[in-house]
Short mmCIF file of C-alpha atoms and ligand atoms in Angstrom, two decimals:
data_model
loop_
_atom_site.label_atom_id
_atom_site.label_comp_id
_atom_site.label_asym_id
_atom_site.label_seq_id
_atom_site.Cartn_x
_atom_site.Cartn_y
_atom_site.Cartn_z
CA UNK A 8 47.03 -18.49 3.08
CA UNK A 9 47.68 -17.78 6.30
CA UNK A 10 47.76 -14.28 7.66
CA UNK A 11 49.78 -14.86 11.12
CA UNK A 12 52.93 -16.02 12.61
CA UNK A 13 53.31 -18.97 14.28
CA UNK A 14 54.47 -19.30 18.12
CA UNK A 15 57.98 -20.79 17.70
CA UNK A 16 57.61 -24.41 19.23
CA UNK A 17 59.19 -27.70 18.42
CA UNK A 18 55.59 -29.04 17.32
CA UNK A 19 56.93 -32.12 16.23
CA UNK A 20 58.10 -33.01 19.82
CA UNK A 21 55.39 -31.57 21.73
CA UNK A 22 53.94 -33.86 24.57
CA UNK A 23 50.25 -34.38 25.49
CA UNK A 24 50.59 -31.71 27.91
CA UNK A 25 49.38 -28.13 29.13
CA UNK A 26 51.24 -25.06 27.85
CA UNK A 27 50.17 -21.54 28.36
CA UNK A 28 48.32 -19.97 25.45
CA UNK A 29 47.34 -16.25 25.03
CA UNK A 30 43.80 -16.41 25.68
CA UNK A 31 41.08 -18.18 27.62
CA UNK A 32 37.33 -17.20 27.98
CA UNK A 33 34.95 -17.85 30.78
CA UNK A 34 31.25 -17.19 30.88
CA UNK A 35 29.34 -16.98 33.80
CA UNK A 36 25.83 -18.30 34.32
CA UNK A 37 23.95 -16.37 37.31
CA UNK A 38 20.10 -15.61 37.63
CA UNK A 39 19.20 -17.87 34.72
CA UNK A 40 21.11 -16.61 32.04
CA UNK A 41 24.99 -17.10 30.61
CA UNK A 42 26.60 -13.74 30.25
CA UNK A 43 28.76 -12.41 27.07
CA UNK A 44 31.72 -14.05 28.31
CA UNK A 45 35.20 -12.31 28.93
CA UNK A 46 38.27 -13.06 27.29
CA UNK A 47 41.54 -13.21 29.46
CA UNK A 48 44.96 -13.94 29.53
CA UNK A 49 45.10 -15.10 32.87
CA UNK A 50 45.74 -18.54 33.92
CA UNK A 51 43.64 -18.37 37.10
CA UNK A 52 40.22 -18.69 37.80
CA UNK A 53 38.86 -17.03 41.01
CA UNK A 54 36.08 -19.27 42.56
CA UNK A 55 34.60 -18.92 46.21
CA UNK A 56 35.85 -21.17 48.64
CA UNK A 57 32.86 -22.62 49.27
CA UNK A 58 32.24 -23.45 45.42
CA UNK A 59 30.22 -26.78 45.06
CA UNK A 60 33.22 -27.55 42.23
CA UNK A 61 35.50 -27.65 45.15
CA UNK A 62 33.63 -29.77 47.77
CA UNK A 63 31.25 -31.82 45.89
CA UNK A 64 32.40 -32.44 42.45
CA UNK A 65 30.15 -30.46 40.59
CA UNK A 66 33.29 -30.24 37.53
CA UNK A 67 33.25 -31.96 34.53
CA UNK A 68 34.75 -31.19 31.04
CA UNK A 69 35.03 -31.72 27.28
CA UNK A 70 37.71 -32.66 25.00
CA UNK A 71 38.44 -32.08 21.21
CA UNK A 72 40.65 -31.10 18.63
CA UNK A 73 41.39 -28.75 16.08
CA UNK A 74 42.97 -30.13 12.92
CA UNK A 75 45.20 -28.32 10.46
CA UNK A 76 44.81 -28.57 6.66
CA UNK A 77 47.33 -28.92 4.29
CA UNK A 78 46.43 -25.80 3.22
CA UNK A 79 46.64 -24.45 6.38
CA UNK A 80 42.77 -24.21 7.57
CA UNK A 81 41.51 -24.93 10.93
CA UNK A 82 39.15 -27.91 11.39
CA UNK A 83 36.48 -29.11 14.31
CA UNK A 84 35.52 -32.37 14.26
CA UNK A 85 31.45 -33.03 15.09
CA UNK A 86 32.12 -30.70 18.18
CA UNK A 87 28.38 -30.35 18.14
CA UNK A 88 28.78 -33.86 19.78
CA UNK A 89 30.93 -32.55 22.45
CA UNK A 90 28.44 -29.69 23.16
CA UNK A 91 25.33 -32.42 23.64
CA UNK A 92 27.54 -34.67 25.47
CA UNK A 93 28.55 -31.65 28.15
CA UNK A 94 24.81 -31.32 28.50
CA UNK A 95 24.52 -35.26 29.22
CA UNK A 96 27.25 -34.82 31.83
CA UNK A 97 25.52 -31.63 33.05
CA UNK A 98 22.04 -33.43 33.54
CA UNK A 99 24.08 -36.64 35.28
CA UNK A 100 25.64 -33.94 37.73
CA UNK A 101 22.48 -31.63 38.24
CA UNK A 102 24.79 -28.69 36.83
CA UNK A 103 23.70 -25.99 34.47
CA UNK A 104 25.28 -26.62 30.69
CA UNK A 105 25.70 -23.75 27.94
CA UNK A 106 23.38 -24.41 25.02
CA UNK A 107 24.80 -25.91 21.85
CA UNK A 108 25.37 -22.39 20.31
CA UNK A 109 27.22 -20.77 22.97
CA UNK A 110 29.74 -23.85 23.48
CA UNK A 111 30.27 -23.69 19.92
CA UNK A 112 30.93 -20.38 19.71
CA UNK A 113 33.34 -20.24 22.90
CA UNK A 114 35.24 -23.03 21.02
CA UNK A 115 35.43 -21.03 18.35
CA UNK A 116 36.26 -17.79 19.68
CA UNK A 117 39.42 -19.17 21.74
CA UNK A 118 40.64 -21.20 19.04
CA UNK A 119 40.58 -17.72 16.61
CA UNK A 120 42.19 -16.25 19.72
CA UNK A 121 45.24 -18.23 19.83
CA UNK A 122 45.41 -19.13 16.26
CA UNK A 123 49.39 -18.78 16.33
CA UNK A 124 49.41 -22.24 18.29
CA UNK A 125 48.01 -24.29 15.55
CA UNK A 126 50.28 -26.93 15.03
CA UNK A 127 51.49 -27.15 11.09
CA UNK A 128 49.80 -29.93 9.16
CA UNK A 129 51.73 -32.99 9.30
CA UNK A 130 53.64 -32.72 12.38
CA UNK A 131 51.58 -35.13 14.38
CA UNK A 132 50.31 -32.15 16.44
CA UNK A 133 47.20 -30.57 17.20
CA UNK A 134 45.51 -27.86 18.95
CA UNK A 135 43.58 -29.62 22.08
CA UNK A 136 40.38 -27.64 23.15
CA UNK A 137 39.25 -28.12 26.89
CA UNK A 138 35.52 -26.94 27.85
CA UNK A 139 35.36 -26.97 31.63
CA UNK A 140 32.04 -26.40 33.63
CA UNK A 141 32.31 -25.60 37.36
CA UNK A 142 29.64 -25.41 40.13
CA UNK A 143 30.71 -21.98 41.39
CA UNK A 144 28.29 -20.24 43.54
CA UNK A 145 29.45 -20.16 47.32
CA UNK A 146 27.47 -22.35 49.25
CA UNK A 147 28.26 -25.18 51.99
CA UNK A 148 25.01 -27.22 51.76
CA UNK A 149 25.14 -29.82 49.49
CA UNK A 150 22.91 -28.79 46.70
CA UNK A 151 23.36 -27.79 43.08
CA UNK A 152 25.01 -24.53 42.78
CA UNK A 153 23.51 -21.27 41.86
CA UNK A 154 26.09 -19.93 39.75
CA UNK A 155 28.35 -21.88 36.96
CA UNK A 156 31.52 -21.12 35.06
CA UNK A 157 31.97 -22.35 31.69
CA UNK A 158 35.39 -21.88 30.46
CA UNK A 159 37.56 -23.16 27.32
CA UNK A 160 41.49 -23.17 27.23
CA UNK A 161 43.67 -24.67 24.34
CA UNK A 162 46.84 -25.96 24.29
CA UNK A 163 48.73 -27.65 21.36
CA UNK A 164 49.52 -31.12 22.10
CA UNK A 165 51.41 -33.91 20.61
CA UNK A 166 49.93 -37.56 21.13
CA UNK A 167 48.37 -39.26 24.19
CA UNK A 168 50.49 -42.01 23.99
CA UNK A 169 53.90 -41.72 23.58
CA UNK A 170 55.30 -42.30 19.65
CA UNK A 171 51.87 -41.25 18.17
CA UNK A 172 50.56 -44.30 16.01
CA UNK A 173 51.94 -46.95 18.10
CA UNK A 174 50.94 -49.77 20.33
CA UNK A 175 50.60 -49.94 24.21
CA UNK A 176 50.03 -52.72 26.58
CA UNK A 177 47.24 -52.99 28.77
CA UNK A 178 46.21 -54.57 31.94
CA UNK A 179 42.95 -55.94 33.10
CA UNK A 180 42.12 -53.95 36.39
CA UNK A 181 39.90 -56.57 38.47
CA UNK A 182 39.72 -54.66 41.76
CA UNK A 183 38.64 -51.00 41.09
CA UNK A 184 35.64 -50.44 39.40
CA UNK A 185 35.27 -47.31 37.37
CA UNK A 186 31.86 -47.09 36.95
CA UNK A 187 28.40 -48.85 37.39
CA UNK A 188 24.62 -48.74 35.91
CA UNK A 189 23.07 -45.91 37.51
CA UNK A 190 26.27 -44.35 38.31
CA UNK A 191 27.78 -41.50 36.38
CA UNK A 192 30.14 -43.32 33.93
CA UNK A 193 28.54 -42.09 30.98
CA UNK A 194 29.57 -38.50 31.98
CA UNK A 195 32.81 -36.96 31.81
CA UNK A 196 33.06 -35.77 35.38
CA UNK A 197 36.06 -34.94 36.59
CA UNK A 198 35.58 -37.37 39.49
CA UNK A 199 35.44 -40.16 37.17
CA UNK A 200 39.29 -39.52 36.30
CA UNK A 201 40.11 -39.22 39.93
CA UNK A 202 38.53 -42.44 40.79
CA UNK A 203 40.65 -44.23 37.91
CA UNK A 204 43.88 -42.41 38.53
CA UNK A 205 44.53 -45.36 40.98
CA UNK A 206 44.17 -47.83 38.45
CA UNK A 207 46.48 -45.89 36.04
CA UNK A 208 49.59 -45.77 38.82
CA UNK A 209 48.99 -49.25 39.21
CA UNK A 210 49.24 -50.20 35.63
CA UNK A 211 52.23 -48.03 35.06
CA UNK A 212 54.13 -49.55 38.03
CA UNK A 213 53.41 -52.77 36.44
CA UNK A 214 54.92 -51.50 33.00
CA UNK A 215 51.64 -51.28 31.33
CA UNK A 216 50.60 -48.35 29.24
CA UNK A 217 47.14 -48.19 30.74
CA UNK A 218 44.38 -50.18 32.68
CA UNK A 219 41.55 -51.59 31.11
CA UNK A 220 38.21 -51.54 33.11
CA UNK A 221 35.47 -54.48 33.52
CA UNK A 222 32.05 -53.40 34.05
CA UNK A 223 30.82 -53.94 37.70
CA UNK A 224 29.70 -57.66 37.46
CA UNK A 225 33.99 -58.28 35.99
CA UNK A 226 32.36 -60.42 33.28
CA UNK A 227 32.36 -57.74 30.51
CA UNK A 228 35.14 -55.21 28.92
CA UNK A 229 34.11 -51.36 29.76
CA UNK A 230 36.83 -48.99 28.71
CA UNK A 231 39.82 -47.20 29.32
CA UNK A 232 40.36 -44.54 32.00
CA UNK A 233 40.67 -42.01 28.55
CA UNK A 234 39.21 -44.07 25.84
CA UNK A 235 37.13 -46.51 24.27
CA UNK A 236 37.96 -50.17 23.60
CA UNK A 237 37.06 -51.90 20.19
CA UNK A 238 38.45 -55.37 19.01
CA UNK A 239 38.50 -56.75 15.73
CA UNK A 240 37.50 -60.27 14.64
CA UNK A 241 38.21 -62.49 11.53
CA UNK A 242 35.90 -62.13 8.86
CA UNK A 243 35.86 -58.07 9.16
CA UNK A 244 34.10 -57.60 12.66
CA UNK A 245 34.38 -54.47 14.56
CA UNK A 246 33.34 -55.32 17.90
CA UNK A 247 32.86 -52.79 20.75
CA UNK A 248 31.31 -52.60 23.88
CA UNK A 249 27.68 -51.67 24.73
CA UNK A 250 27.83 -50.62 28.39
CA UNK A 251 25.74 -48.20 30.49
CA UNK A 252 28.66 -47.26 32.65
CA UNK A 253 30.81 -46.14 29.78
CA UNK A 254 31.52 -42.50 28.00
CA UNK A 255 30.02 -42.23 24.78
CA UNK A 256 33.02 -41.86 22.53
CA UNK A 257 32.70 -39.56 19.57
CA UNK A 258 35.66 -41.33 17.91
CA UNK A 259 34.24 -44.65 18.12
CA UNK A 260 30.98 -43.55 17.04
CA UNK A 261 32.69 -41.95 14.00
CA UNK A 262 34.82 -44.88 13.45
CA UNK A 263 31.96 -47.48 13.67
CA UNK A 264 30.31 -45.46 10.43
CA UNK A 265 33.83 -45.83 8.55
CA UNK A 266 34.66 -49.32 9.66
CA UNK A 267 31.14 -50.06 8.12
CA UNK A 268 31.79 -47.90 4.82
CA UNK A 269 35.21 -49.94 4.88
CA UNK A 270 33.24 -53.19 4.45
CA UNK A 271 33.29 -54.04 8.53
CA UNK A 272 30.42 -55.77 10.28
CA UNK A 273 29.89 -53.48 13.17
CA UNK A 274 28.62 -55.21 16.33
CA UNK A 275 28.17 -52.88 19.49
CA UNK A 276 27.02 -55.45 22.24
CA UNK A 277 28.43 -56.71 25.49
CA UNK A 278 31.88 -58.16 24.78
CA UNK A 279 32.53 -60.79 27.79
CA UNK A 280 36.37 -60.96 28.75
CA UNK A 281 36.86 -64.48 27.36
CA UNK A 282 36.22 -62.90 23.70
CA UNK A 283 39.67 -61.56 24.41
CA UNK A 284 41.23 -64.71 22.98
CA UNK A 285 38.63 -64.13 19.70
CA UNK A 286 40.47 -60.87 18.85
CA UNK A 287 43.03 -60.58 16.05
CA UNK A 288 43.84 -56.97 16.74
CA UNK A 289 42.40 -54.81 19.91
CA UNK A 290 42.79 -50.79 20.61
CA UNK A 291 41.90 -47.79 22.16
CA UNK A 292 39.98 -45.36 20.60
CA UNK A 293 39.29 -41.30 21.52
CA UNK A 294 39.92 -37.83 20.77
CA UNK A 295 43.21 -38.18 22.54
CA UNK A 296 44.08 -41.85 21.80
CA UNK A 297 43.12 -41.62 18.42
CA UNK A 298 43.56 -44.96 17.57
CA UNK A 299 45.98 -46.70 19.82
CA UNK A 300 46.76 -50.26 18.98
CA UNK A 301 46.69 -52.75 22.09
CA UNK A 302 50.35 -54.64 21.73
CA UNK A 303 48.97 -57.10 24.72
CA UNK A 304 46.13 -57.55 27.43
CA UNK A 305 47.24 -58.95 30.61
CA UNK A 306 44.56 -60.55 33.17
CA UNK A 307 45.01 -62.45 36.16
CA UNK A 308 48.70 -62.73 35.38
CA UNK A 309 48.00 -64.23 31.63
CA UNK A 310 48.92 -62.67 28.75
CA UNK A 311 47.34 -62.26 25.26
CA UNK A 312 49.74 -60.78 22.55
CA UNK A 313 48.13 -59.27 19.54
CA UNK A 314 50.66 -57.74 17.84
CA UNK A 315 54.14 -58.76 16.63
CA UNK A 316 56.97 -56.23 17.42
CA UNK A 317 54.30 -53.75 18.73
CA UNK A 318 53.46 -53.08 14.90
CA UNK A 319 49.92 -51.75 14.42
CA UNK A 320 48.02 -54.43 12.31
CA UNK A 321 46.72 -53.82 9.21
CA UNK A 322 42.76 -53.18 10.57
CA UNK A 323 43.89 -50.52 13.32
CA UNK A 324 46.24 -49.02 10.35
CA UNK A 325 43.23 -49.15 7.72
CA UNK A 326 40.78 -47.49 10.25
CA UNK A 327 43.47 -44.80 11.46
CA UNK A 328 44.08 -43.74 8.00
CA UNK A 329 40.60 -43.26 7.80
CA UNK A 330 39.50 -41.28 10.28
CA UNK A 331 42.58 -38.80 10.33
CA UNK A 332 42.32 -38.25 6.53
CA UNK A 333 38.73 -37.40 7.25
CA UNK A 334 39.67 -34.95 10.30
CA UNK A 335 42.58 -33.10 8.49
CA UNK A 336 40.53 -32.79 5.26
CA UNK A 337 42.55 -35.02 3.46
CA UNK A 338 39.69 -37.39 2.48
CA UNK A 339 36.09 -35.84 1.01
CA UNK A 340 33.81 -35.34 4.46
CA UNK A 341 30.68 -36.86 3.25
CA UNK A 342 29.26 -36.97 6.43
CA UNK A 343 29.48 -33.19 7.34
CA UNK A 344 31.22 -33.93 10.54
CA UNK A 345 34.10 -31.37 9.53
CA UNK A 346 33.69 -27.54 10.22
CA UNK A 347 36.16 -24.82 9.43
CA UNK A 348 37.00 -21.99 12.24
CA UNK A 349 37.69 -18.74 10.21
CA UNK A 350 40.96 -18.00 11.60
CA UNK A 351 42.19 -15.18 9.35
C1 PLP B 549 36.62 -42.31 29.52
C2 PLP B 549 36.83 -41.88 28.26
N1 PLP B 549 36.16 -42.66 27.54
C3 PLP B 549 36.08 -42.33 26.09
C4 PLP B 549 36.72 -41.31 25.68
C5 PLP B 549 36.75 -41.08 24.03
O1 PLP B 549 35.76 -39.96 23.64
P1 PLP B 549 36.03 -39.46 22.44
O2 PLP B 549 36.27 -40.20 21.25
O3 PLP B 549 34.45 -38.72 22.23
O4 PLP B 549 37.18 -38.21 22.69
C6 PLP B 549 37.46 -40.40 26.40
C7 PLP B 549 37.84 -39.12 25.84
O5 PLP B 549 38.63 -39.35 25.12
C8 PLP B 549 37.28 -40.83 27.81
O6 PLP B 549 37.76 -39.95 28.90
#
């Protein structure tokens, strides 16, 4: 039973956007250790004007969701994977990451403090959790920061792509390269997203939902600006790019396991652009995108259409149902992927 009153929001209509909640928490790393963290209702973060986060892009983040169950419990999904990915990103940017326990403690602390913003089960909304790590010491030389801020905020959100589980049209970006081997494409670095905005703006101007990036040789599919990519071939084959320049998606990783359970043959390997013609369905996947089926992909003026009337296909539907049932506690969690946050 819920022991709190929900914030009066129109949860079914929420966009994927920011909205102020009650509390966020900040931890400071100084002189070799993290402090105990401070809870605040302020939406502002004091930073020295010479902080490396501002000048040299020592800034990275994570993104995960809290799912509400039918009986009003709050579930995190594989949050320890986000903690580990933040550590990987921090290593790539020579930053100090919070230990896994601190990351998880911070997430639970903020979720609990904002429990009245947990969307009710079945409204298509979730509580989005955004951990952020910044190089915050004051310096002007190009060098790793000597102080760091790790903060966590939450905000209730609707689906990332409008209309939830419905399709989107992609265009292959053949000029702008998002990342390359040896670069920081595997890190959730703010700079990767700034670099991708040009391609997204261009895609939207052309009437598409998002851009799909190729690898730096322009021969293989990499991923989208905010999600991994997979395609389904005849014979129940789930195919997703292996690439040294994409983010390791926790959703994609989970889908590979679930697909295998559902009888798919899972292939994680380089995906040549020409293979797009061989797929019967394609999709974007990620925490925000969940599974977003792709209606069509356009490349150099040619369009491959996957979906009739934009309706999700049977494979994406099957995978979507399996994933979301597990995340919301509707299906048994045989992998121990969900973790309940005590909100009462
Ligand atoms: C570039 C990029 N790739 C992939 C993903 C998917 O990762 P995850 O499934 O862990 O959310 C994201 C974030 O959602 C992303 O920003």
